[in-house]
Short mmCIF file of C-alpha atoms and ligand atoms in Angstrom, two decimals:
data_model
loop_
_atom_site.label_atom_id
_atom_site.label_comp_id
_atom_site.label_asym_id
_atom_site.label_seq_id
_atom_site.Cartn_x
_atom_site.Cartn_y
_atom_site.Cartn_z
CA MET A 1141 -14.63 33.29 38.24
CA THR A 1142 -15.69 36.57 39.96
CA LEU A 1143 -15.52 39.95 38.24
CA ASP A 1144 -12.53 40.79 40.46
CA ASP A 1145 -10.72 37.62 39.39
CA LYS A 1146 -11.44 38.44 35.77
CA ASN A 1147 -10.03 41.97 36.12
CA GLN A 1148 -6.94 40.59 37.83
CA ASN A 1149 -6.56 38.08 35.02
CA ASP A 1150 -6.94 40.76 32.33
CA ILE A 1151 -4.34 42.98 34.04
CA LEU A 1152 -1.97 40.04 34.33
CA ASN A 1153 -2.50 39.13 30.70
CA SER A 1154 -1.80 42.66 29.43
CA GLU A 1155 1.28 42.98 31.67
CA LEU A 1156 2.60 39.70 30.35
CA MET A 1157 1.96 40.77 26.78
CA GLU A 1158 3.78 44.07 27.32
CA GLN A 1159 6.72 42.41 29.05
CA ASN A 1160 7.21 39.72 26.48
CA ASP A 1161 5.98 41.55 23.40
CA ILE A 1162 3.51 38.81 22.56
CA GLU A 1163 0.24 39.11 20.71
CA PHE A 1164 -1.87 36.38 22.15
CA ILE A 1165 -3.55 35.76 25.45
CA PHE A 1166 -4.17 32.58 27.30
CA SER A 1167 -7.74 31.43 27.07
CA ASP A 1168 -9.48 30.03 30.11
CA LYS A 1169 -11.99 28.12 27.94
CA PRO A 1170 -11.64 24.31 28.21
CA ILE A 1171 -10.38 22.48 25.10
CA ASN A 1172 -12.94 20.13 23.51
CA ARG A 1173 -11.01 16.87 23.33
CA PHE A 1174 -14.01 14.70 22.44
CA LYS A 1175 -14.53 15.33 18.75
CA THR A 1176 -14.89 11.86 17.23
CA LYS A 1177 -17.48 10.13 19.42
CA PRO A 1178 -20.33 12.64 18.99
CA ILE A 1179 -19.86 12.50 15.18
CA LEU A 1180 -20.27 8.70 15.21
CA GLU A 1181 -23.31 8.92 17.45
CA ASP A 1182 -24.68 11.57 15.18
CA LYS A 1183 -24.57 9.24 12.14
CA ASP A 1184 -26.39 6.51 14.06
CA SER A 1185 -29.07 8.88 15.28
CA GLN A 1186 -29.50 10.36 11.80
CA LEU A 1187 -30.05 6.83 10.46
CA LEU A 1188 -32.55 6.10 13.23
CA ASN A 1189 -34.42 9.32 12.47
CA LEU A 1190 -34.53 8.50 8.76
CA ARG A 1191 -35.77 5.00 9.52
CA ASP A 1192 -38.51 6.48 11.71
CA GLU A 1193 -39.44 8.94 9.01
CA ILE A 1194 -39.85 6.13 6.47
CA ALA A 1195 -41.73 3.95 8.98
CA ASN A 1196 -44.21 6.79 9.44
CA ILE A 1197 -44.87 7.40 5.74
CA SER A 1198 -48.60 7.85 5.14
CA ASN A 1199 -50.90 6.83 2.28
CA CYS A 1200 -48.35 4.45 0.83
CA GLU A 1201 -49.59 1.27 -0.89
CA LEU A 1202 -46.19 -0.35 -0.44
CA LYS A 1203 -46.20 0.16 3.32
CA ASN A 1204 -49.83 -0.95 3.61
CA SER A 1205 -49.20 -4.30 1.93
CA ALA A 1206 -45.75 -5.08 3.37
CA THR A 1207 -44.92 -7.05 6.51
CA ASN A 1208 -41.71 -5.28 7.46
CA LEU A 1209 -39.73 -2.15 6.76
CA VAL A 1210 -36.49 -3.09 5.01
CA PHE A 1211 -34.06 -0.28 5.77
CA SER A 1212 -30.48 -1.43 5.20
CA ASP A 1213 -27.74 -3.92 5.93
CA GLY A 1214 -24.00 -3.76 6.47
CA ASN A 1215 -21.48 -1.27 7.73
CA ALA A 1216 -22.80 2.30 8.03
CA ASN A 1217 -19.22 3.60 8.05
CA SER A 1218 -18.35 1.92 4.76
CA LYS A 1219 -17.13 4.00 1.83
CA ILE A 1220 -19.08 1.75 -0.54
CA MET A 1221 -22.87 1.94 -0.76
CA ILE A 1222 -25.09 -0.27 -2.94
CA VAL A 1223 -28.65 0.66 -3.89
CA GLY A 1224 -31.03 -2.00 -5.22
CA GLU A 1225 -34.69 -1.70 -6.22
CA GLY A 1226 -36.90 -2.89 -3.39
CA PRO A 1227 -37.47 -5.83 -1.06
CA GLY A 1228 -38.79 -9.15 -2.37
CA GLN A 1229 -40.68 -11.76 -0.37
CA LYS A 1230 -37.70 -13.04 1.62
CA GLU A 1231 -36.47 -9.52 2.37
CA ASP A 1232 -39.98 -8.54 3.50
CA GLU A 1233 -40.10 -11.55 5.83
CA MET A 1234 -36.66 -10.92 7.31
CA GLY A 1235 -36.59 -7.10 7.28
CA LYS A 1236 -33.20 -7.19 5.55
CA PRO A 1237 -32.21 -6.30 1.96
CA PHE A 1238 -30.82 -8.82 -0.54
CA VAL A 1239 -31.30 -12.06 1.39
CA GLY A 1240 -33.12 -14.03 -1.35
CA ASP A 1241 -31.76 -15.46 -4.61
CA ALA A 1242 -30.68 -12.06 -5.95
CA GLY A 1243 -28.88 -11.48 -2.65
CA LEU A 1244 -26.99 -14.77 -2.95
CA LEU A 1245 -25.80 -13.75 -6.40
CA LEU A 1246 -24.89 -10.28 -5.10
CA ASN A 1247 -22.76 -11.88 -2.37
CA LYS A 1248 -20.92 -13.96 -5.02
CA MET A 1249 -20.39 -10.93 -7.26
CA LEU A 1250 -18.86 -9.01 -4.36
CA LYS A 1251 -16.70 -11.99 -3.34
CA ALA A 1252 -15.38 -12.17 -6.93
CA ILE A 1253 -13.76 -8.76 -6.39
CA ASN A 1254 -12.69 -9.55 -2.86
CA ILE A 1255 -15.39 -7.70 -0.97
CA ASP A 1256 -17.20 -9.11 2.04
CA ARG A 1257 -20.83 -8.12 2.00
CA GLU A 1258 -20.64 -7.16 5.70
CA SER A 1259 -17.98 -4.55 4.98
CA ILE A 1260 -20.19 -2.44 2.72
CA TYR A 1261 -23.58 -0.74 3.11
CA ILE A 1262 -26.70 -1.89 1.24
CA THR A 1263 -30.12 -0.32 0.83
CA ASN A 1264 -32.95 -0.09 -1.74
CA VAL A 1265 -34.89 2.63 -3.55
CA VAL A 1266 -38.14 1.65 -1.81
CA ASN A 1267 -38.10 0.26 1.70
CA PHE A 1268 -41.32 -1.75 1.59
CA ARG A 1269 -42.00 -4.72 -0.69
CA PRO A 1270 -44.09 -3.80 -3.74
CA PRO A 1271 -47.15 -6.11 -4.01
CA ASN A 1272 -46.33 -9.24 -6.09
CA ASN A 1273 -42.81 -7.88 -6.55
CA ARG A 1274 -43.98 -5.37 -9.14
CA LYS A 1275 -41.57 -2.63 -10.16
CA PRO A 1276 -42.17 0.51 -8.05
CA GLU A 1277 -44.32 3.08 -9.86
CA PRO A 1278 -42.65 6.33 -11.03
CA ALA A 1279 -44.55 8.27 -8.32
CA GLU A 1280 -43.27 5.83 -5.67
CA ILE A 1281 -39.70 6.07 -6.98
CA ASN A 1282 -39.99 9.86 -6.77
CA ARG A 1283 -41.44 9.86 -3.29
CA TYR A 1284 -38.80 7.49 -1.91
CA SER A 1285 -36.01 9.27 -3.76
CA GLU A 1286 -36.14 11.97 -1.09
CA TYR A 1287 -35.37 9.34 1.58
CA LEU A 1288 -32.69 7.74 -0.58
CA ARG A 1289 -30.94 11.08 -1.03
CA LYS A 1290 -30.96 11.66 2.72
CA HIS A 1291 -29.70 8.11 3.22
CA ILE A 1292 -26.79 8.68 0.82
CA SER A 1293 -25.92 12.00 2.51
CA ILE A 1294 -25.78 10.31 5.90
CA ILE A 1295 -23.63 7.39 4.74
CA ASN A 1296 -21.52 9.70 2.55
CA PRO A 1297 -19.91 6.94 0.45
CA LYS A 1298 -16.87 7.39 -1.81
CA ILE A 1299 -18.40 4.97 -4.32
CA LEU A 1300 -22.13 4.60 -4.95
CA ILE A 1301 -23.26 1.52 -6.88
CA LEU A 1302 -26.73 1.68 -8.42
CA MET A 1303 -28.03 -1.76 -9.31
CA GLY A 1304 -30.75 -1.84 -11.93
CA SER A 1305 -32.89 0.71 -13.74
CA THR A 1306 -35.02 1.63 -10.70
CA ALA A 1307 -31.95 2.74 -8.72
CA MET A 1308 -30.67 4.59 -11.78
CA GLU A 1309 -34.02 6.34 -12.36
CA SER A 1310 -34.33 7.31 -8.72
CA LEU A 1311 -31.24 9.52 -8.97
CA PHE A 1312 -30.88 10.26 -12.71
CA GLY A 1313 -34.48 10.32 -13.95
CA THR A 1314 -36.16 8.30 -16.69
CA LYS A 1315 -34.59 9.82 -19.80
CA ILE A 1316 -31.58 7.51 -19.80
CA LYS A 1317 -31.28 3.78 -20.52
CA ILE A 1318 -29.35 1.37 -18.32
CA SER A 1319 -28.01 -0.53 -21.35
CA LYS A 1320 -26.20 2.67 -22.38
CA GLU A 1321 -25.28 4.06 -18.98
CA ARG A 1322 -23.94 1.00 -17.18
CA GLY A 1323 -20.20 0.66 -16.85
CA ASN A 1324 -19.38 4.40 -16.94
CA TRP A 1325 -18.36 6.42 -13.92
CA LYS A 1326 -20.86 9.23 -13.37
CA GLU A 1327 -21.33 11.93 -10.78
CA VAL A 1328 -24.47 12.69 -8.86
CA ILE A 1329 -24.78 15.78 -6.65
CA ILE A 1330 -26.82 15.48 -3.48
CA ASN A 1331 -26.93 18.32 -0.92
CA ASN A 1332 -23.93 20.00 -2.55
CA GLN A 1333 -21.86 16.84 -2.31
CA THR A 1334 -20.67 14.98 -5.42
CA TYR A 1335 -20.80 11.19 -5.37
CA LEU A 1336 -18.89 8.97 -7.76
CA THR A 1337 -21.44 6.54 -9.12
CA MET A 1338 -21.44 3.30 -11.13
CA ILE A 1339 -24.66 2.07 -12.68
CA THR A 1340 -24.71 -1.67 -13.26
CA PHE A 1341 -27.19 -4.47 -13.86
CA HIS A 1342 -29.35 -5.77 -11.02
CA PRO A 1343 -28.51 -9.34 -9.86
CA ALA A 1344 -32.17 -10.39 -10.36
CA TYR A 1345 -31.85 -9.35 -14.03
CA LEU A 1346 -28.65 -11.43 -14.31
CA LEU A 1347 -30.53 -14.45 -12.95
CA ARG A 1348 -33.01 -14.03 -15.80
CA GLN A 1349 -30.39 -13.09 -18.42
CA PRO A 1350 -27.16 -14.92 -17.53
CA ASP A 1351 -25.62 -13.96 -20.90
CA GLN A 1352 -25.40 -10.38 -19.54
CA LYS A 1353 -23.08 -11.40 -16.70
CA LYS A 1354 -20.02 -10.55 -18.80
CA TYR A 1355 -21.00 -6.86 -18.63
CA SER A 1356 -21.47 -7.01 -14.88
CA TRP A 1357 -18.06 -8.62 -14.55
CA ALA A 1358 -16.51 -5.73 -16.49
CA ASP A 1359 -18.30 -3.25 -14.17
CA LEU A 1360 -17.18 -5.12 -11.07
CA LYS A 1361 -13.55 -5.01 -12.22
CA GLN A 1362 -13.83 -1.24 -12.70
CA ILE A 1363 -15.27 -0.90 -9.20
CA ARG A 1364 -12.37 -2.93 -7.73
CA LYS A 1365 -9.87 -0.79 -9.64
CA LYS A 1366 -11.41 2.41 -8.27
CA ILE A 1367 -11.43 1.04 -4.71
CA ASP A 1368 -7.69 0.38 -5.06
CA GLU A 1369 -6.96 3.75 -6.71
CA LEU A 1370 -8.83 5.61 -3.96
CA LYS A 1371 -7.12 3.41 -1.35
CA ILE A 1372 -10.46 2.55 0.21
CA ARG A 1373 -10.03 0.15 3.13
CA LEU A 1374 -12.71 -2.50 3.45
N1 URA B 2569 -33.94 -6.99 -5.02
C1 URA B 2569 -33.66 -5.73 -4.61
O1 URA B 2569 -33.57 -4.82 -5.39
N2 URA B 2569 -33.48 -5.54 -3.32
C2 URA B 2569 -33.55 -6.49 -2.42
O2 URA B 2569 -33.36 -6.21 -1.26
C3 URA B 2569 -33.83 -7.80 -2.88
C4 URA B 2569 -34.02 -8.03 -4.18
#
């Protein structure tokens, strides 16, 4: 548009406004009709960037001894996000979380409340297998907690399920005990966003202590109830 055209347009606009006693003018800016696609792409690229950031972690014993980075599995647009502890041998081999014995039990636990594993999003506190499947050290939990918080912000779940004491400690610190905290809805604030959170036992713990499964079942039923109350579609 030339300056002349613009002047003509302004004159026309003010004449129209005077004639019709209106208080708005027509804008010649195009309307952005493509709002949803860039947001979706943005989530994917944020996840890729986070994955890269973790892949490039330096001076990390976990990374140095692991075969593969184990980032996540499932549906990144899910409203349900599960956090475990860290990859075991099978997960390290396959580069995918919860594919060993604990994973098989997790799948059954989810099925029991009518959830397909593929419809939710799964990750771990640490993304490389700790040597000999040891529990991650407090310093490692702390270091990876920064990535986990970013991960949660990107996925932005309506329900966050923390499985086991490592996942609990990563977001709530070490002063609380899982035996006391499991089964209660809690809130965790990450980047000014509040996430509804359920702490529950880790499936690997249930394999070692099957008598504790009754508590997990109670927690699972609460999770199902909340999914229905919040009308979350899976
Ligand atoms: N245990 C975990 O915490 N995560 C896995 O991915 C596998 C076993």
